Amino acid sequence: MKIVAIGGGENGRPGKPYEVKKFDEEIVKMTNLSNPNFLFIAFTQSSAEGAEDYYNIINRNFTNLGCSCEHLREKDLQDMNLVKQKINNANIIYVGGGNTLRLMTILRKYKIDKMLEVAGNNDTVLCGVSAGGICWHNFGNSDSRRFTSNSTQLIKVTGLGFVDALFCPHYDVESARQEDLKRMMKTTTGVALAFENCTALKIDGDKYEILKSKDAVNAWKCYWQNKQYVKTQIKESGSIDDLVVKD
């Protein structure tokens, strides 16, 4: 599979910089196409208006990179043939940030999770930021309760399992993430991949690479072993097997 999971960063929304441009460029490059079909999914947003505003920003970014852009809207779920057609037509499927739990509930309810697996196995580039990075992994360290109850408690959300790890975004900019990940990994088998803003995980087949859009940022592998919490900086590149196992 080809996957780009972005830990966080600004996308050029009004008044903000475009920090993730390098990642967007790499996503397009991974298709090996001059004019790839791009599909944006914003089921992480609770309102149609919010999803449209988000799409308009992403549409601008990827249109400028040569893509033909489309949006999978919640109203499309009334016609699953249309959903399947949009997914099958996409060379890039990008999932936006927001409420990870809401996203995963919709993907499973409408069996879009299975469609995404087929797409990934057919060379479609699967990507996204924050919740859109979590969804490709076994689990994610998620702030989904913030969207429903204003709770600051982080929860473990089950993803699609394409990457055998727990994904933690915004590791450097959200103060609760580091300690909560340490707590969460006590009851989670395997490793966590903790990504700071302006870092991304690129997977192409059995190889991975750490992408950065700023110099002073990092990505970390975290886990418990022999009753000790281990946190090591992830190497710039290597095999997926090395990435998702304890050192």
mmCIF file of C-alpha atoms in Angstrom:
data_model
loop_
_atom_site.group_PDB
_atom_site.id
_atom_site.type_symbol
_atom_site.label_atom_id
_atom_site.label_comp_id
_atom_site.label_asym_id
_atom_site.label_seq_id
_atom_site.Cartn_x
_atom_site.Cartn_y
_atom_site.Cartn_z
ATOM 1 C CA MET A 1 0.000 0.000 0.000
ATOM 2 C CA LYS A 2 0.893 3.658 -0.397
ATOM 3 C CA ILE A 3 0.045 5.716 2.690
ATOM 4 C CA VAL A 4 0.925 9.205 3.936
ATOM 5 C CA ALA A 5 -0.152 9.885 7.528
ATOM 6 C CA ILE A 6 0.451 13.492 8.578
ATOM 7 C CA GLY A 7 0.955 14.339 12.253
ATOM 8 C CA GLY A 8 -0.417 17.865 11.923
ATOM 9 C CA GLY A 9 0.250 21.289 10.489
ATOM 10 C CA GLU A 10 -1.562 24.192 8.873
ATOM 11 C CA ASN A 11 -3.044 23.781 5.385
ATOM 12 C CA GLY A 12 -3.174 27.430 4.364
ATOM 13 C CA ARG A 13 -6.641 28.200 5.686
ATOM 14 C CA PRO A 14 -7.363 31.943 5.947
ATOM 15 C CA GLY A 15 -4.731 33.695 8.030
ATOM 16 C CA LYS A 16 -2.563 30.592 8.424
ATOM 17 C CA PRO A 17 0.570 29.303 6.638
ATOM 18 C CA TYR A 18 0.635 26.317 4.301
ATOM 19 C CA GLU A 19 2.891 24.072 6.384
ATOM 20 C CA VAL A 20 1.906 20.742 4.808
ATOM 21 C CA LYS A 21 2.606 21.676 1.182
ATOM 22 C CA LYS A 22 5.681 19.422 1.017
ATOM 23 C CA PHE A 23 3.555 16.453 2.062
ATOM 24 C CA ASP A 24 0.828 17.293 -0.465
ATOM 25 C CA GLU A 25 3.442 17.470 -3.212
ATOM 26 C CA GLU A 26 4.803 14.060 -2.204
ATOM 27 C CA ILE A 27 1.299 12.566 -2.187
ATOM 28 C CA VAL A 28 0.727 13.691 -5.761
ATOM 29 C CA LYS A 29 4.176 12.472 -6.819
ATOM 30 C CA MET A 30 3.424 8.998 -5.432
ATOM 31 C CA THR A 31 0.659 8.485 -8.023
ATOM 32 C CA ASN A 32 3.134 8.783 -10.931
ATOM 33 C CA LEU A 33 0.391 10.681 -12.778
ATOM 34 C CA SER A 34 0.369 14.237 -14.156
ATOM 35 C CA ASN A 35 -3.329 14.812 -13.408
ATOM 36 C CA PRO A 36 -4.461 12.381 -10.682
ATOM 37 C CA ASN A 37 -8.037 12.125 -9.461
ATOM 38 C CA PHE A 38 -8.245 13.361 -5.878
ATOM 39 C CA LEU A 39 -11.037 12.447 -3.433
ATOM 40 C CA PHE A 40 -11.485 14.249 -0.117
ATOM 41 C CA ILE A 41 -13.382 12.690 2.815
ATOM 42 C CA ALA A 42 -14.460 14.946 5.693
ATOM 43 C CA PHE A 43 -16.706 12.667 7.752
ATOM 44 C CA THR A 44 -14.654 13.992 10.673
ATOM 45 C CA GLN A 45 -16.776 17.164 10.480
ATOM 46 C CA SER A 46 -20.203 17.250 12.168
ATOM 47 C CA SER A 47 -21.742 19.821 9.818
ATOM 48 C CA ALA A 48 -22.090 19.852 6.043
ATOM 49 C CA GLU A 49 -21.008 23.497 6.047
ATOM 50 C CA GLY A 50 -17.810 22.672 7.949
ATOM 51 C CA ALA A 51 -17.048 19.826 5.556
ATOM 52 C CA GLU A 52 -17.549 22.101 2.531
ATOM 53 C CA ASP A 53 -15.307 24.822 3.957
ATOM 54 C CA TYR A 54 -12.628 22.206 4.616
ATOM 55 C CA TYR A 55 -12.996 20.783 1.127
ATOM 56 C CA ASN A 56 -12.641 24.221 -0.474
ATOM 57 C CA ILE A 57 -9.222 24.691 1.182
ATOM 58 C CA ILE A 58 -7.977 21.218 0.260
ATOM 59 C CA ASN A 59 -9.448 21.510 -3.233
ATOM 60 C CA ARG A 60 -7.474 24.711 -3.832
ATOM 61 C CA ASN A 61 -4.242 23.104 -2.629
ATOM 62 C CA PHE A 62 -4.503 19.965 -4.734
ATOM 63 C CA THR A 63 -5.941 21.677 -7.807
ATOM 64 C CA ASN A 64 -2.829 23.847 -7.758
ATOM 65 C CA LEU A 65 -0.809 20.614 -7.745
ATOM 66 C CA GLY A 66 -2.531 19.390 -10.908
ATOM 67 C CA CYS A 67 -5.283 17.210 -9.443
ATOM 68 C CA SER A 68 -8.902 16.830 -10.495
ATOM 69 C CA CYS A 69 -10.672 17.144 -7.139
ATOM 70 C CA GLU A 70 -13.885 15.614 -5.803
ATOM 71 C CA HIS A 71 -15.503 15.411 -2.368
ATOM 72 C CA LEU A 72 -17.263 12.405 -0.821
ATOM 73 C CA ARG A 73 -20.175 14.080 0.961
ATOM 74 C CA GLU A 74 -22.424 12.566 3.624
ATOM 75 C CA LYS A 75 -25.433 13.049 1.358
ATOM 76 C CA ASP A 76 -23.669 10.708 -1.107
ATOM 77 C CA LEU A 77 -24.216 7.895 1.416
ATOM 78 C CA GLN A 78 -27.801 7.670 0.180
ATOM 79 C CA ASP A 79 -26.419 6.214 -3.056
ATOM 80 C CA MET A 80 -23.760 3.608 -2.369
ATOM 81 C CA ASN A 81 -23.156 3.062 -6.068
ATOM 82 C CA LEU A 82 -22.067 6.702 -6.265
ATOM 83 C CA VAL A 83 -19.820 6.226 -3.224
ATOM 84 C CA LYS A 84 -18.211 3.176 -4.796
ATOM 85 C CA GLN A 85 -17.778 5.015 -8.097
ATOM 86 C CA LYS A 86 -16.044 7.976 -6.445
ATOM 87 C CA ILE A 87 -13.696 5.723 -4.461
ATOM 88 C CA ASN A 88 -12.891 3.499 -7.428
ATOM 89 C CA ASN A 89 -12.148 6.552 -9.588
ATOM 90 C CA ALA A 90 -9.701 8.088 -7.113
ATOM 91 C CA ASN A 91 -5.922 7.950 -7.432
ATOM 92 C CA ILE A 92 -5.629 9.782 -4.096
ATOM 93 C CA ILE A 93 -7.993 9.470 -1.127
ATOM 94 C CA TYR A 94 -7.366 12.128 1.522
ATOM 95 C CA VAL A 95 -9.126 12.052 4.915
ATOM 96 C CA GLY A 96 -9.370 15.312 6.840
ATOM 97 C CA GLY A 97 -8.749 15.979 10.512
ATOM 98 C CA GLY A 98 -11.402 16.240 13.198
ATOM 99 C CA ASN A 99 -13.500 13.678 15.056
ATOM 100 C CA THR A 100 -11.802 10.306 14.501
ATOM 101 C CA LEU A 101 -14.525 8.306 16.275
ATOM 102 C CA ARG A 102 -17.230 9.854 14.093
ATOM 103 C CA LEU A 103 -15.184 9.085 10.983
ATOM 104 C CA MET A 104 -14.638 5.431 11.863
ATOM 105 C CA THR A 105 -18.290 4.918 12.800
ATOM 106 C CA ILE A 106 -19.426 6.132 9.374
ATOM 107 C CA LEU A 107 -16.763 4.192 7.464
ATOM 108 C CA ARG A 108 -17.812 0.945 9.138
ATOM 109 C CA LYS A 109 -21.562 1.563 9.051
ATOM 110 C CA TYR A 110 -21.529 1.985 5.272
ATOM 111 C CA LYS A 111 -18.765 -0.580 4.659
ATOM 112 C CA ILE A 112 -16.538 2.117 3.192
ATOM 113 C CA ASP A 113 -13.716 0.596 5.248
ATOM 114 C CA LYS A 114 -13.754 -2.395 2.885
ATOM 115 C CA MET A 115 -13.793 -0.128 -0.168
ATOM 116 C CA LEU A 116 -10.758 1.755 1.131
ATOM 117 C CA GLU A 117 -8.888 -1.503 1.646
ATOM 118 C CA VAL A 118 -9.581 -2.509 -1.949
ATOM 119 C CA ALA A 119 -8.507 0.931 -3.171
ATOM 120 C CA GLY A 120 -5.263 0.762 -1.207
ATOM 121 C CA ASN A 121 -4.493 -2.664 -2.620
ATOM 122 C CA ASN A 122 -5.105 -1.250 -6.111
ATOM 123 C CA ASP A 123 -2.377 1.416 -5.793
ATOM 124 C CA THR A 124 -4.549 4.344 -4.670
ATOM 125 C CA VAL A 125 -2.567 6.658 -2.368
ATOM 126 C CA LEU A 126 -4.296 6.729 1.043
ATOM 127 C CA CYS A 127 -3.502 9.792 3.114
ATOM 128 C CA GLY A 128 -4.686 12.389 5.583
ATOM 129 C CA VAL A 129 -3.884 14.531 8.587
ATOM 130 C CA SER A 130 -4.501 13.914 12.304
ATOM 131 C CA ALA A 131 -7.701 11.811 12.302
ATOM 132 C CA GLY A 132 -6.913 11.186 8.641
ATOM 133 C CA GLY A 133 -3.543 9.790 9.714
ATOM 134 C CA ILE A 134 -4.949 7.740 12.592
ATOM 135 C CA CYS A 135 -7.537 5.951 10.454
ATOM 136 C CA TRP A 136 -5.009 3.863 8.490
ATOM 137 C CA HIS A 137 -3.482 2.388 11.688
ATOM 138 C CA ASN A 138 -4.645 -0.218 14.184
ATOM 139 C CA PHE A 139 -5.476 2.484 16.736
ATOM 140 C CA GLY A 140 -5.134 6.183 17.398
ATOM 141 C CA ASN A 141 -4.641 8.513 20.332
ATOM 142 C CA SER A 142 -7.704 10.679 19.731
ATOM 143 C CA ASP A 143 -9.358 13.823 21.080
ATOM 144 C CA SER A 144 -12.793 12.825 19.697
ATOM 145 C CA ARG A 145 -14.590 13.617 22.947
ATOM 146 C CA ARG A 146 -13.667 17.274 22.503
ATOM 147 C CA PHE A 147 -16.138 17.464 19.630
ATOM 148 C CA THR A 148 -19.081 15.939 21.497
ATOM 149 C CA SER A 149 -18.694 16.918 25.154
ATOM 150 C CA ASN A 150 -15.813 19.426 25.287
ATOM 151 C CA SER A 151 -13.880 16.798 27.260
ATOM 152 C CA THR A 152 -10.094 16.962 27.236
ATOM 153 C CA GLN A 153 -9.821 13.209 27.892
ATOM 154 C CA LEU A 154 -8.046 11.384 25.087
ATOM 155 C CA ILE A 155 -9.365 8.006 23.960
ATOM 156 C CA LYS A 156 -8.105 5.057 21.940
ATOM 157 C CA VAL A 157 -9.992 4.743 18.667
ATOM 158 C CA THR A 158 -9.768 1.642 16.485
ATOM 159 C CA GLY A 159 -8.645 2.339 12.926
ATOM 160 C CA LEU A 160 -8.585 0.300 9.719
ATOM 161 C CA GLY A 161 -5.466 -1.679 10.623
ATOM 162 C CA PHE A 162 -3.462 -1.116 7.451
ATOM 163 C CA VAL A 163 -0.449 -0.118 9.591
ATOM 164 C CA ASP A 164 0.273 -2.338 12.603
ATOM 165 C CA ALA A 165 0.696 0.423 15.195
ATOM 166 C CA LEU A 166 -1.072 3.105 17.200
ATOM 167 C CA PHE A 167 -0.779 6.585 15.647
ATOM 168 C CA CYS A 168 -0.514 9.713 17.801
ATOM 169 C CA PRO A 169 -0.699 13.089 16.006
ATOM 170 C CA HIS A 170 0.168 16.569 17.336
ATOM 171 C CA TYR A 171 2.704 15.038 19.720
ATOM 172 C CA ASP A 172 4.590 18.288 20.310
ATOM 173 C CA VAL A 173 1.856 20.937 20.287
ATOM 174 C CA GLU A 174 -0.899 19.405 22.429
ATOM 175 C CA SER A 175 0.335 19.184 26.002
ATOM 176 C CA ALA A 176 -1.735 16.155 27.066
ATOM 177 C CA ARG A 177 -0.599 13.878 24.245
ATOM 178 C CA GLN A 178 2.751 12.721 25.611
ATOM 179 C CA GLU A 179 1.626 11.656 29.078
ATOM 180 C CA ASP A 180 -1.618 10.200 27.799
ATOM 181 C CA LEU A 181 0.169 8.136 25.162
ATOM 182 C CA LYS A 182 2.372 6.723 27.912
ATOM 183 C CA ARG A 183 -0.780 5.722 29.812
ATOM 184 C CA MET A 184 -2.525 4.369 26.730
ATOM 185 C CA MET A 185 0.379 2.167 25.674
ATOM 186 C CA LYS A 186 0.316 0.302 29.001
ATOM 187 C CA THR A 187 -2.738 -1.561 27.706
ATOM 188 C CA THR A 188 -1.885 -1.554 23.996
ATOM 189 C CA THR A 189 0.094 -4.336 22.347
ATOM 190 C CA GLY A 190 2.858 -3.251 20.003
ATOM 191 C CA VAL A 191 4.191 0.234 19.379
ATOM 192 C CA ALA A 192 2.915 3.787 19.060
ATOM 193 C CA LEU A 193 4.114 6.095 16.300
ATOM 194 C CA ALA A 194 4.052 9.626 17.717
ATOM 195 C CA PHE A 195 4.272 12.391 15.122
ATOM 196 C CA GLU A 196 4.872 16.045 15.790
ATOM 197 C CA ASN A 197 3.251 18.734 13.664
ATOM 198 C CA CYS A 198 4.983 19.159 10.294
ATOM 199 C CA THR A 199 6.057 15.509 10.206
ATOM 200 C CA ALA A 200 4.491 12.694 8.208
ATOM 201 C CA LEU A 201 4.856 8.953 7.735
ATOM 202 C CA LYS A 202 5.216 7.860 4.120
ATOM 203 C CA ILE A 203 4.719 4.170 3.360
ATOM 204 C CA ASP A 204 5.330 2.672 -0.064
ATOM 205 C CA GLY A 205 5.060 -1.092 -0.116
ATOM 206 C CA ASP A 206 7.357 -2.557 2.546
ATOM 207 C CA LYS A 207 9.376 0.656 3.034
ATOM 208 C CA TYR A 208 8.753 3.788 5.084
ATOM 209 C CA GLU A 209 10.189 7.295 5.153
ATOM 210 C CA ILE A 210 9.804 10.151 7.640
ATOM 211 C CA LEU A 211 8.864 13.403 5.881
ATOM 212 C CA LYS A 212 9.419 16.820 7.462
ATOM 213 C CA SER A 213 8.323 20.288 6.391
ATOM 214 C CA LYS A 214 10.356 21.958 9.150
ATOM 215 C CA ASP A 215 13.847 21.169 10.422
ATOM 216 C CA ALA A 216 13.374 21.015 14.185
ATOM 217 C CA VAL A 217 10.601 18.386 14.306
ATOM 218 C CA ASN A 218 10.684 14.649 14.923
ATOM 219 C CA ALA A 219 8.727 11.429 15.004
ATOM 220 C CA TRP A 220 8.953 8.873 17.823
ATOM 221 C CA LYS A 221 8.369 5.190 18.506
ATOM 222 C CA CYS A 222 6.936 4.553 21.973
ATOM 223 C CA TYR A 223 6.131 1.359 23.876
ATOM 224 C CA TRP A 224 6.408 -0.455 27.188
ATOM 225 C CA GLN A 225 8.990 -3.203 27.587
ATOM 226 C CA ASN A 226 10.088 -4.930 30.802
ATOM 227 C CA LYS A 227 8.005 -2.429 32.809
ATOM 228 C CA GLN A 228 9.934 0.461 31.269
ATOM 229 C CA TYR A 229 8.510 3.082 28.914
ATOM 230 C CA VAL A 230 10.692 3.346 25.826
ATOM 231 C CA LYS A 231 10.710 6.384 23.544
ATOM 232 C CA THR A 232 13.116 6.486 20.596
ATOM 233 C CA GLN A 233 13.381 8.761 17.597
ATOM 234 C CA ILE A 234 12.289 6.998 14.429
ATOM 235 C CA LYS A 235 14.995 6.578 11.799
ATOM 236 C CA GLU A 236 14.583 8.593 8.614
ATOM 237 C CA SER A 237 13.783 5.514 6.536
ATOM 238 C CA GLY A 238 13.710 1.745 6.656
ATOM 239 C CA SER A 239 11.488 -1.290 6.434
ATOM 240 C CA ILE A 240 7.942 -1.404 7.770
ATOM 241 C CA ASP A 241 8.855 -4.478 9.813
ATOM 242 C CA ASP A 242 11.473 -2.469 11.692
ATOM 243 C CA LEU A 243 9.102 0.446 12.174
ATOM 244 C CA VAL A 244 6.293 -1.469 13.864
ATOM 245 C CA VAL A 245 8.251 -3.791 16.171
ATOM 246 C CA LYS A 246 9.876 -3.073 19.509
ATOM 247 C CA ASP A 247 13.624 -2.463 19.301
#
